[in-house]
CSV table of C-alpha atoms and ligand atoms in Angstrom, one decimal:
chain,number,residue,atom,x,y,z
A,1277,UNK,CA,-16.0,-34.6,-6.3
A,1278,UNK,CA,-17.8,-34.4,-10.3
A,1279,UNK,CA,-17.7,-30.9,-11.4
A,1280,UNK,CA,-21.7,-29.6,-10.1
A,1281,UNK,CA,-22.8,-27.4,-13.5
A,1282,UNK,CA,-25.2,-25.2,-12.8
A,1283,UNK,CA,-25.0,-23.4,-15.9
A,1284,UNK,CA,-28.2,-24.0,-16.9
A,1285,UNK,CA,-31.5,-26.7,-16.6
A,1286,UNK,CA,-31.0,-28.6,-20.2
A,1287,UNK,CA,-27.4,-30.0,-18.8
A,1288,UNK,CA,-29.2,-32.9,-17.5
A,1289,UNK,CA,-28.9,-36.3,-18.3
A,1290,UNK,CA,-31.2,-39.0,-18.5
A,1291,UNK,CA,-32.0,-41.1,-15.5
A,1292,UNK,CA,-31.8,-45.1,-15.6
A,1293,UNK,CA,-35.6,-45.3,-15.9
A,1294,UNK,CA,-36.1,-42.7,-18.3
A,1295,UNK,CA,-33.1,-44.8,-19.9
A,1296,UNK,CA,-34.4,-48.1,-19.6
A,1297,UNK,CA,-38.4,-46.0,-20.9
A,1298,UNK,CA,-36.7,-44.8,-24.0
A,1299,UNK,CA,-35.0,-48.2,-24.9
A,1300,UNK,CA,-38.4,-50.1,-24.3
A,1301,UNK,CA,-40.3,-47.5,-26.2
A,1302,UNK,CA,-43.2,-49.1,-28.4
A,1303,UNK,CA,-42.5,-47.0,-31.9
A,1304,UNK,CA,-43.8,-46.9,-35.7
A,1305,UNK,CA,-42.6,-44.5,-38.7
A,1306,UNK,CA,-44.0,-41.1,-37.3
A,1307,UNK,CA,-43.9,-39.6,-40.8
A,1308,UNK,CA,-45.7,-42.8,-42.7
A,1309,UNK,CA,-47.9,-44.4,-40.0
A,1310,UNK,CA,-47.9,-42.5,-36.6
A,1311,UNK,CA,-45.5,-43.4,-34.0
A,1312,UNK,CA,-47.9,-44.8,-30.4
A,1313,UNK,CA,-45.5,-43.2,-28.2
A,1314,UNK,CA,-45.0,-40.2,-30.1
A,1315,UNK,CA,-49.1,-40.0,-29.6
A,1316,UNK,CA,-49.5,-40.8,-26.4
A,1317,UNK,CA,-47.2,-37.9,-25.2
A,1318,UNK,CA,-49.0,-35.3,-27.5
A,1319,UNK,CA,-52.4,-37.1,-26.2
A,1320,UNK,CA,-51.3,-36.6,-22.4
A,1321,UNK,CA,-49.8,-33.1,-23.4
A,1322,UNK,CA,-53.1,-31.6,-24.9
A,1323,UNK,CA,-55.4,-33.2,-21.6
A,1324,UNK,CA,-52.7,-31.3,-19.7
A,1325,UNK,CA,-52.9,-28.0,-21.1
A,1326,UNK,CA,-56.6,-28.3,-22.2
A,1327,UNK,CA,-55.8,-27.5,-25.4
A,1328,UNK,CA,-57.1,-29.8,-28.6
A,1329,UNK,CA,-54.7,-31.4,-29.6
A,1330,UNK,CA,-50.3,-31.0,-29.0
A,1331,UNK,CA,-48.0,-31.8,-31.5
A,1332,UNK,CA,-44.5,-33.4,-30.6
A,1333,UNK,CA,-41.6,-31.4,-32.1
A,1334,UNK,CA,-37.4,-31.9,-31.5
A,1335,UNK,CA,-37.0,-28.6,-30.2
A,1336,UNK,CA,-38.5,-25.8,-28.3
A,1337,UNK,CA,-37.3,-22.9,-31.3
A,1338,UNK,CA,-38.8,-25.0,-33.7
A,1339,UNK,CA,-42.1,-25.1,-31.7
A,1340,UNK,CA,-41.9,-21.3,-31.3
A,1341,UNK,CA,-40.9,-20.4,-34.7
A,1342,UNK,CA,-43.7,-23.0,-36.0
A,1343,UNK,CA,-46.6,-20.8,-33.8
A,1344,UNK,CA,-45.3,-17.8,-35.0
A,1345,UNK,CA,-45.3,-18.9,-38.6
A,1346,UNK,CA,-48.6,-20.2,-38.3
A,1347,UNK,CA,-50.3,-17.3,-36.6
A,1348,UNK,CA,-48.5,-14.0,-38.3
A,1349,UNK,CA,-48.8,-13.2,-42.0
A,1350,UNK,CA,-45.5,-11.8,-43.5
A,1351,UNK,CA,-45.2,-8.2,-43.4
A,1352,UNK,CA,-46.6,-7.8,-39.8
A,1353,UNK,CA,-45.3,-7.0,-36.4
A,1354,UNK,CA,-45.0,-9.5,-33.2
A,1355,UNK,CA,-45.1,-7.6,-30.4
A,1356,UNK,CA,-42.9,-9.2,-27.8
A,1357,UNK,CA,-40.6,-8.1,-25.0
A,1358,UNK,CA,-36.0,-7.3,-26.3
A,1359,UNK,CA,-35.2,-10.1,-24.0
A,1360,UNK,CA,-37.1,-12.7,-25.5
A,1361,UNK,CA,-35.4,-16.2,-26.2
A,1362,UNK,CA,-37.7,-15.7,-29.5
A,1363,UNK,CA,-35.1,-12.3,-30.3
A,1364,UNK,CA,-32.3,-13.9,-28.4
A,1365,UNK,CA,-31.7,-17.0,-29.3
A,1366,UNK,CA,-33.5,-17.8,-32.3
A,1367,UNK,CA,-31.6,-16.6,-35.0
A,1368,UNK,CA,-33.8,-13.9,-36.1
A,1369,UNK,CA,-35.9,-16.6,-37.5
A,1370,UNK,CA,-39.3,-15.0,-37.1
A,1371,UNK,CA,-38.0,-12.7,-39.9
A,1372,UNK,CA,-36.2,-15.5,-41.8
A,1373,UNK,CA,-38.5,-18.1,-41.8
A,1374,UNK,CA,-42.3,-16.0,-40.6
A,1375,UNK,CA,-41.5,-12.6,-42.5
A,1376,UNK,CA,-42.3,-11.0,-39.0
A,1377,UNK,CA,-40.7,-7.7,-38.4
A,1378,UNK,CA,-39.9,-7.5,-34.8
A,1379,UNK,CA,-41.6,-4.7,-32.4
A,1380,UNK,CA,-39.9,-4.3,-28.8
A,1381,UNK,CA,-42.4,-3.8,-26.4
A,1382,UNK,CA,-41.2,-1.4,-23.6
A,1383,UNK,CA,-41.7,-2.6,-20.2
A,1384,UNK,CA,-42.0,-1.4,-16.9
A,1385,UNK,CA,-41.0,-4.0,-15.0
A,1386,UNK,CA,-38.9,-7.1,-16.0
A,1387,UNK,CA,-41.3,-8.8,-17.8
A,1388,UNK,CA,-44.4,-7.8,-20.2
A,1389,UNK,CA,-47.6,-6.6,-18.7
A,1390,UNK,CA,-50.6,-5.9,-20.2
A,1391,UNK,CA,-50.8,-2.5,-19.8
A,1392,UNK,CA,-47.5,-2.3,-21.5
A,1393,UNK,CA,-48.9,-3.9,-24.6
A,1394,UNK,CA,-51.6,-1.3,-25.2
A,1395,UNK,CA,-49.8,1.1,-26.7
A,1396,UNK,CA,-48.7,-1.3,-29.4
A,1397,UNK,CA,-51.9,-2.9,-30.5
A,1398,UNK,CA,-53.9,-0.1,-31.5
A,1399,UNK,CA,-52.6,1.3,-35.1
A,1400,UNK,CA,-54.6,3.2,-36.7
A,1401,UNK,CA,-52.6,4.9,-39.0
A,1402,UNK,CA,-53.1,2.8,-42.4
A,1403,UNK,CA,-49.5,3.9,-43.5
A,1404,UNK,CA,-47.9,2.0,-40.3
A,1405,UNK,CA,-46.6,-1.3,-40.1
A,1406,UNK,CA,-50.0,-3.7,-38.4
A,1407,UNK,CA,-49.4,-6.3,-35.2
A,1408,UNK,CA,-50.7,-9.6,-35.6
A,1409,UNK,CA,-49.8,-11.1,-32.5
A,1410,UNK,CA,-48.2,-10.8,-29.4
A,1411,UNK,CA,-45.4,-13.6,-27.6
A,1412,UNK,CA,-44.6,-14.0,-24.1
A,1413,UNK,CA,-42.5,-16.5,-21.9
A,1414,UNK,CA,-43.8,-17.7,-18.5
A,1415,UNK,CA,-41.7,-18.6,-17.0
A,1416,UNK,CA,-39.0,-15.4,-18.6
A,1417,UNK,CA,-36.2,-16.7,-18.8
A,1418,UNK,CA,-33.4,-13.4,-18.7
A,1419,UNK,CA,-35.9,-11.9,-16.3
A,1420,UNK,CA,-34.5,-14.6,-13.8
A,1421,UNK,CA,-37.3,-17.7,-13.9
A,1422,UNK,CA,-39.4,-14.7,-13.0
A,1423,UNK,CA,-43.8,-16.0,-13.4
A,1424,UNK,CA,-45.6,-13.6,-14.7
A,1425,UNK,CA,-49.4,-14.2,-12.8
A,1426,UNK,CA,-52.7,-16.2,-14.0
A,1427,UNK,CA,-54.3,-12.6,-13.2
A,1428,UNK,CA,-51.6,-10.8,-15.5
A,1429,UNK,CA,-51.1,-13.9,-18.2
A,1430,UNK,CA,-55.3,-13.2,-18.7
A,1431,UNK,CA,-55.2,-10.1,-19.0
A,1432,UNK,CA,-52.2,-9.9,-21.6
A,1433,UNK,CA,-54.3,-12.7,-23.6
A,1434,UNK,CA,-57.8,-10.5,-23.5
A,1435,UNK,CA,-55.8,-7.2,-24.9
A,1436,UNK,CA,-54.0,-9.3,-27.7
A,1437,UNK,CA,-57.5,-10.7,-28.7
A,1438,UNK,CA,-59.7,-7.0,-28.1
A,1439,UNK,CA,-57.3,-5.9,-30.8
A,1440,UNK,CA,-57.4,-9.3,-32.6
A,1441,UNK,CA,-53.9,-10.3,-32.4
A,1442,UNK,CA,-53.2,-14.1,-32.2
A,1443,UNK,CA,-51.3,-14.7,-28.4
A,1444,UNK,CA,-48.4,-17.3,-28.6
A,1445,UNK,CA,-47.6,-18.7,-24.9
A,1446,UNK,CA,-43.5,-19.8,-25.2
A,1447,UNK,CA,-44.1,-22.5,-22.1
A,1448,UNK,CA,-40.7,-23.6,-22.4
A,1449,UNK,CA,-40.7,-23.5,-18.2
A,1450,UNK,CA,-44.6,-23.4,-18.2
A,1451,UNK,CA,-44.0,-26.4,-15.5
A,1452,UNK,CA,-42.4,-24.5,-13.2
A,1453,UNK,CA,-44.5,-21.4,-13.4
A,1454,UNK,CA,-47.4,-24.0,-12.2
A,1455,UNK,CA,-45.1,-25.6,-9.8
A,1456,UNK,CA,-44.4,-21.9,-8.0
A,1457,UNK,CA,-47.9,-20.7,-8.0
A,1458,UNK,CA,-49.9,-23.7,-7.9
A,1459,UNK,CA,-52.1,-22.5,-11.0
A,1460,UNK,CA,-52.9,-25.7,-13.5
A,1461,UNK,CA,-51.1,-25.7,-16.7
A,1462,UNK,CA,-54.3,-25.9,-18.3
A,1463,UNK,CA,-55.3,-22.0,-16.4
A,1464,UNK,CA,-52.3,-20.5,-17.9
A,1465,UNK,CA,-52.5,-22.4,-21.4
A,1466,UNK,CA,-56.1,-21.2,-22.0
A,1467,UNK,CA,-55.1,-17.8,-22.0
A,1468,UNK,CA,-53.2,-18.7,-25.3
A,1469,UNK,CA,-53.9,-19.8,-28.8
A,1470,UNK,CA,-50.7,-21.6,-29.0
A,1471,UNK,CA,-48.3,-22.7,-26.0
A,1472,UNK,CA,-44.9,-23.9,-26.1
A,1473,UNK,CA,-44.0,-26.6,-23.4
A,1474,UNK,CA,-40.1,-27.9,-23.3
A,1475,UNK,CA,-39.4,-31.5,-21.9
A,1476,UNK,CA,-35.4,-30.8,-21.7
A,1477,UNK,CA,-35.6,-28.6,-19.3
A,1478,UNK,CA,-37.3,-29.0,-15.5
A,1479,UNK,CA,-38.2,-32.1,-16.6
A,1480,UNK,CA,-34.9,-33.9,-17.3
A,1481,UNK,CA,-35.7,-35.7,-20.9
A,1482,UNK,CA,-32.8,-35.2,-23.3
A,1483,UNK,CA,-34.7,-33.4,-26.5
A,1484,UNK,CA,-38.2,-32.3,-27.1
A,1485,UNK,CA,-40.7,-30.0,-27.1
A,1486,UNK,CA,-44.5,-29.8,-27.9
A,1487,UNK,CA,-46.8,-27.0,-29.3
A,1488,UNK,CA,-51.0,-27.1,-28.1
A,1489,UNK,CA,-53.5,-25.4,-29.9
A,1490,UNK,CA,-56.6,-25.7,-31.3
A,1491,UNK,CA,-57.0,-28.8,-33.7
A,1492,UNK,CA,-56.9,-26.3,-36.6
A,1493,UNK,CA,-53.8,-24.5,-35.8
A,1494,UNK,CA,-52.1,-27.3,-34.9
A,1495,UNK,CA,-53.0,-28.9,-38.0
A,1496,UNK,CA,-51.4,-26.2,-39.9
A,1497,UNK,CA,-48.1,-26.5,-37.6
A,1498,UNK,CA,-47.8,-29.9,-38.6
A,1499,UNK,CA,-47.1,-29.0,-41.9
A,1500,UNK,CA,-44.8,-26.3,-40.4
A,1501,UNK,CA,-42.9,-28.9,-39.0
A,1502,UNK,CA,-42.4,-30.7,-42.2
A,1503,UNK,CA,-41.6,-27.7,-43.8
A,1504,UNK,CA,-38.4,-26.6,-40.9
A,1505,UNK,CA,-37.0,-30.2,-41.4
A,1506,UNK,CA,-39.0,-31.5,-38.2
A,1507,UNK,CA,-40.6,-34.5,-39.5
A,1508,UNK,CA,-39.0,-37.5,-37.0
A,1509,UNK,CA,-39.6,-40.9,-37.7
A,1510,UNK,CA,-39.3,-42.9,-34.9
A,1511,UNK,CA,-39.8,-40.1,-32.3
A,1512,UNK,CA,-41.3,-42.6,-30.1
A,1513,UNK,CA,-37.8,-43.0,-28.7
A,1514,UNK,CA,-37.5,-39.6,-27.4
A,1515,UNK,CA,-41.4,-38.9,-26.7
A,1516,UNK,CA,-40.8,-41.5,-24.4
A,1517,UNK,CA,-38.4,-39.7,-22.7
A,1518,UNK,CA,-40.5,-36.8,-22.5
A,1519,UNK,CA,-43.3,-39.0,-21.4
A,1520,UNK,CA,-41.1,-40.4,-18.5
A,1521,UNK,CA,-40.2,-37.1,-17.4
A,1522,UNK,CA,-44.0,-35.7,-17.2
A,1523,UNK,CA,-45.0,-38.7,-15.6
A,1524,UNK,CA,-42.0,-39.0,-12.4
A,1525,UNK,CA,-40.2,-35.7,-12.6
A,1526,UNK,CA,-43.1,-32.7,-12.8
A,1527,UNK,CA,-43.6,-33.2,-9.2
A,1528,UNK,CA,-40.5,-32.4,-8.0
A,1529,UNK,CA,-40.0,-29.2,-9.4
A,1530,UNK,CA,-40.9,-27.6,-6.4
A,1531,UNK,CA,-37.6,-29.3,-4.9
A,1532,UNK,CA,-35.8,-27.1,-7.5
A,1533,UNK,CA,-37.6,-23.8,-6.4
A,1534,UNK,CA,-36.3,-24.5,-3.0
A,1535,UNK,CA,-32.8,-25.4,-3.3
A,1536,UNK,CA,-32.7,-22.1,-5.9
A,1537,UNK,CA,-33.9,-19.8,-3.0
A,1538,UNK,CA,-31.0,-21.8,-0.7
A,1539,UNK,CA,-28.2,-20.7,-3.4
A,1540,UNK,CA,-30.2,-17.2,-3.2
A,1541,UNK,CA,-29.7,-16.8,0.4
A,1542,UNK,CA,-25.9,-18.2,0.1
A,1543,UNK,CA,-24.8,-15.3,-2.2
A,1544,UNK,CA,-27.0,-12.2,-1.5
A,1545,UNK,CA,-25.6,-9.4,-0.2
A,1546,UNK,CA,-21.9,-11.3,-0.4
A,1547,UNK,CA,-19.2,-8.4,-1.8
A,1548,UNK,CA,-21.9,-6.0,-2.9
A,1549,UNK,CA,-23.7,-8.7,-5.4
A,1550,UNK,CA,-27.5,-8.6,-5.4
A,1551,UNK,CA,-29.7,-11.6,-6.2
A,1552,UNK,CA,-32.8,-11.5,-8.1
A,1553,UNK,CA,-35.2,-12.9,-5.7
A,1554,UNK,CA,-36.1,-16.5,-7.1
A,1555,UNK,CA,-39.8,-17.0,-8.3
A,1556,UNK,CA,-38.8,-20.6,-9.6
A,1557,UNK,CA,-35.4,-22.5,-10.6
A,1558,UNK,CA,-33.3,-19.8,-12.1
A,1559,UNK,CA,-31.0,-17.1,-9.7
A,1560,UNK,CA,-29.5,-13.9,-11.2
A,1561,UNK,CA,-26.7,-12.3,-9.5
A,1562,UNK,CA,-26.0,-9.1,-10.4
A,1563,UNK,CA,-22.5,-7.6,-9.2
A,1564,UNK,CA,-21.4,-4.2,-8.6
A,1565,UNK,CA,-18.5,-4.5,-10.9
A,1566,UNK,CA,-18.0,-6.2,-14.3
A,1567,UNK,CA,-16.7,-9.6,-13.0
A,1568,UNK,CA,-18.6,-12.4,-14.3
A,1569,UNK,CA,-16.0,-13.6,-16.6
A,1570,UNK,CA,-13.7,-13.9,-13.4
A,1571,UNK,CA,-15.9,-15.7,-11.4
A,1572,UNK,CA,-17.2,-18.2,-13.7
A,1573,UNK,CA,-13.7,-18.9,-14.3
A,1574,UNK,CA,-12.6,-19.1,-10.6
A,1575,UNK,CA,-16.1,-20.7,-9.9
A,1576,UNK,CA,-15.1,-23.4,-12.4
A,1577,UNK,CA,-11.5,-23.8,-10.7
A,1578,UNK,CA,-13.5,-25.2,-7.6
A,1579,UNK,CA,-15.9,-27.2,-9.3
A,1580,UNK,CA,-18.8,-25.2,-9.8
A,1581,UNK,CA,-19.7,-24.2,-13.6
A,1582,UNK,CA,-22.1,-21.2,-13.8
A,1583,UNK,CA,-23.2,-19.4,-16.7
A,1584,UNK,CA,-21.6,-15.2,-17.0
A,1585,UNK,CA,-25.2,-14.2,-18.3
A,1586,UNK,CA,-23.7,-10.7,-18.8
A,1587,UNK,CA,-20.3,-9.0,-18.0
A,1588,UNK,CA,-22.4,-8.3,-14.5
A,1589,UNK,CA,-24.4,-10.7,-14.3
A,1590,UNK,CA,-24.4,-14.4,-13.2
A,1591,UNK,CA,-26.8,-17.1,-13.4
A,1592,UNK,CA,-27.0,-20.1,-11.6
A,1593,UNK,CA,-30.0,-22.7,-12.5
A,1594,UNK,CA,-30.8,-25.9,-10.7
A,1595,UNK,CA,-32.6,-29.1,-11.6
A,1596,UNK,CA,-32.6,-32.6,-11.6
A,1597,UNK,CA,-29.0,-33.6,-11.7
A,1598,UNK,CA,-27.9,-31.0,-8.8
A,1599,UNK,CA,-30.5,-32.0,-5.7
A,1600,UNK,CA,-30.2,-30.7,-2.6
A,1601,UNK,CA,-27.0,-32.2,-1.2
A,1602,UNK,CA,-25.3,-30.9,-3.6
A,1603,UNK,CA,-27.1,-27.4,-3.6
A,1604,UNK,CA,-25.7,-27.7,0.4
A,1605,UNK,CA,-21.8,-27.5,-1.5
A,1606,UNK,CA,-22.3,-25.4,-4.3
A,1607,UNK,CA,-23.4,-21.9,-2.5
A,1608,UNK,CA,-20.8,-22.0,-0.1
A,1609,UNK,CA,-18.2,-22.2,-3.3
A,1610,UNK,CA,-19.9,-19.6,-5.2
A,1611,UNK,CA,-20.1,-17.4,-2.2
A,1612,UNK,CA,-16.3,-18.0,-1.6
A,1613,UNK,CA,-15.6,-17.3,-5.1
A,1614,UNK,CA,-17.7,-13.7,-5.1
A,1615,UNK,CA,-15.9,-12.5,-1.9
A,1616,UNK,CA,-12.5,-13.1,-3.7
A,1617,UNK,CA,-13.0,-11.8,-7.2
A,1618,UNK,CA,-15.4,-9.0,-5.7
A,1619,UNK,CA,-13.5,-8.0,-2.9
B,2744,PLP,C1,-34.8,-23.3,-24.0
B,2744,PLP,C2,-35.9,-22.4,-24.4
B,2744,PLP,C3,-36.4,-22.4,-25.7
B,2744,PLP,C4,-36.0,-23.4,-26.8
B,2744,PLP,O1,-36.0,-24.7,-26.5
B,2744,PLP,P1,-35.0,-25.7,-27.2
B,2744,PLP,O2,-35.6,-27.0,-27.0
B,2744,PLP,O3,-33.7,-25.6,-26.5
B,2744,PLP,O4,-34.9,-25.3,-28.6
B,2744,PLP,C5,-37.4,-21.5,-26.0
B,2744,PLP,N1,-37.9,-20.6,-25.1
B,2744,PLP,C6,-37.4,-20.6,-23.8
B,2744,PLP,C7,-37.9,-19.6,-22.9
B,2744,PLP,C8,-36.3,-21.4,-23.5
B,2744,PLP,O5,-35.8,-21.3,-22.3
């Protein structure tokens, strides 16, 4: 039997017709004459999200770190939540690249509510460091694929623009948070000035993101783009991956939500290890003792490869490439392997 990874939703590969899409792909010099493909993606993006116009870019971070250029000034605060992927993963470039200086927004719960951004947004002191916007991720990713709400998502937006902070909307698993609650993508994007959406993820294309806006601000991230080395030529090749992936894999996200809650129920409870109950694709085990390294190692002996999020914590994420046959084998392993590392 192949090796089921689980480590995370970007280990999938292209399918034969997203394969046989991307070879066939109709493309032009995106930097000297437009590439059709390239635009027809960010065309179907924008009508998805109800935003003006979406521009195409080769990765999620440079998406994000293109928004936040665009919307901050240097010398200001983004007020976002520690776990962010923006503080994570993104090698501090918000400071690097924006000049943002970082403000942790304390939360109550596992992800940012509105009510926890009040605090932050109102400075009145003229000697203290000024917020100009505010970042969130729907669906969070270290908070366990957790959605936060339309209801919530609004009212985070209407606080950041009472206090007239821009609101950056990192979509990276935006489909899945519509998937799980049924709200459109176009609901939770207009809550935002800029959204992130990733096509590498739930979606199964190899690379790409895209950034929505208004026509203004997504004017100015193009030359962001430009600027971070993101200027692709003939991106029609992988937009049509993307493409392929909107059009024949967004509806079967919901298969993902259900085979996650089937690991969930496999390995709750199992040696004292507590699953964070799955909103979308992504399960969080947290263990009673520091373990993780063990049993992603033992896990791995059997065939199974799942990320040690933490020294207790594992994470398990399914998608494309792991349906639910194979879901069926892999939580009886990992349940196996937490009674005999835990036990
Ligand atoms: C993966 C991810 C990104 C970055 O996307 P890449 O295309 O891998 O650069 C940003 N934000 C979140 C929440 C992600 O999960």
């Amino acid at each position: 039997m192949p090796p089921i990874d689980l480590r995370s939703d970007t280990v999938t590969r292209p399918t034969a017709g997203m394969r046989r899409a991307m070879a066939d792909a109709e493309v032009g010099d995106d930097v000297l004459d437009g590439d059709p493909t390239a635009r027809r993606l960010e065309a179907m993006v924008a009508e998805r999200l109800g935003k003006e116009r979406a521009l195409f870019f080769p990765t999620g971070t440079m998406a994000n770190q293109a928004a936040i250029w665009v919307l901050s000034s240097p010398g200001t605060e983004l007020l976002i939540d520690a776990n962010a992927h923006i503080v994570e993963w993104e090698m501090a470039g918000v400071a690097a690249l924006a000049g943002v200086q970082i403000r942790h927004v304390r939360t109550r719960g596992s992800t940012v509510q509105a009510s926890d951004l009040t605090p932050y947004t109102i400075v009145t002191d003229p000697e203290a460091a000024q917020p100009s916007l505010v970042s969130v991720e729907n669906t969070h990713n270290t908070a366990g694929g957790v959605v936060t709400p339309l209801a919530e998502l609004r009212a985070i937006g209407d606080t950041a623009h009472a206090a007239n902070l821009a609101f950056h909307l990192d979509g990276a698993r935006l489909w899945n948070a519509s998937a799980a609650t049924g709200t459109s993508l176009a609901d939770f994007a207009a809550c935002a000035d800029t959204v992130m959406v990733s096509f590498s993820k739930g979606l199964g294309a190899p690379v790409g993101a895209a950034l929505a806006g208004s026509n203004e601000v997504i004017g100015r991230a193009l030359r962001a783009r430009k600027r971070f080395g993101g200027g692709m030529r003939q991106s029609g090749i992988i937009a049509a991956g993307a493409l392929y992936g909107l059009e024949h894999h967004l509806a079967r996200l919901p298969e993902d939500h259900a085979n996650a809650r089937t690991l969930a129920s496999h390995v709750d409870g199992i040696a004292g290890a507590k699953v964070v109950p799955p909103d979308t694709n992504i399960v969080m085990i947290d263990l009673p003792s520091a373990r993780a390294d063990a049993i992603k190692a033992r896990a791995k002996e059997l065939g199974l490869f799942v990320s040690a999020w933490t020294p207790t914590r594992i994470r398990v994420v399914t998608h494309i490439d792991a349906q639910a046959e194979v879901i069926a084998k892999a939580g009886p392993i990992l349940s196996r392997v937490l009674e005999e590392v835990l036990n």
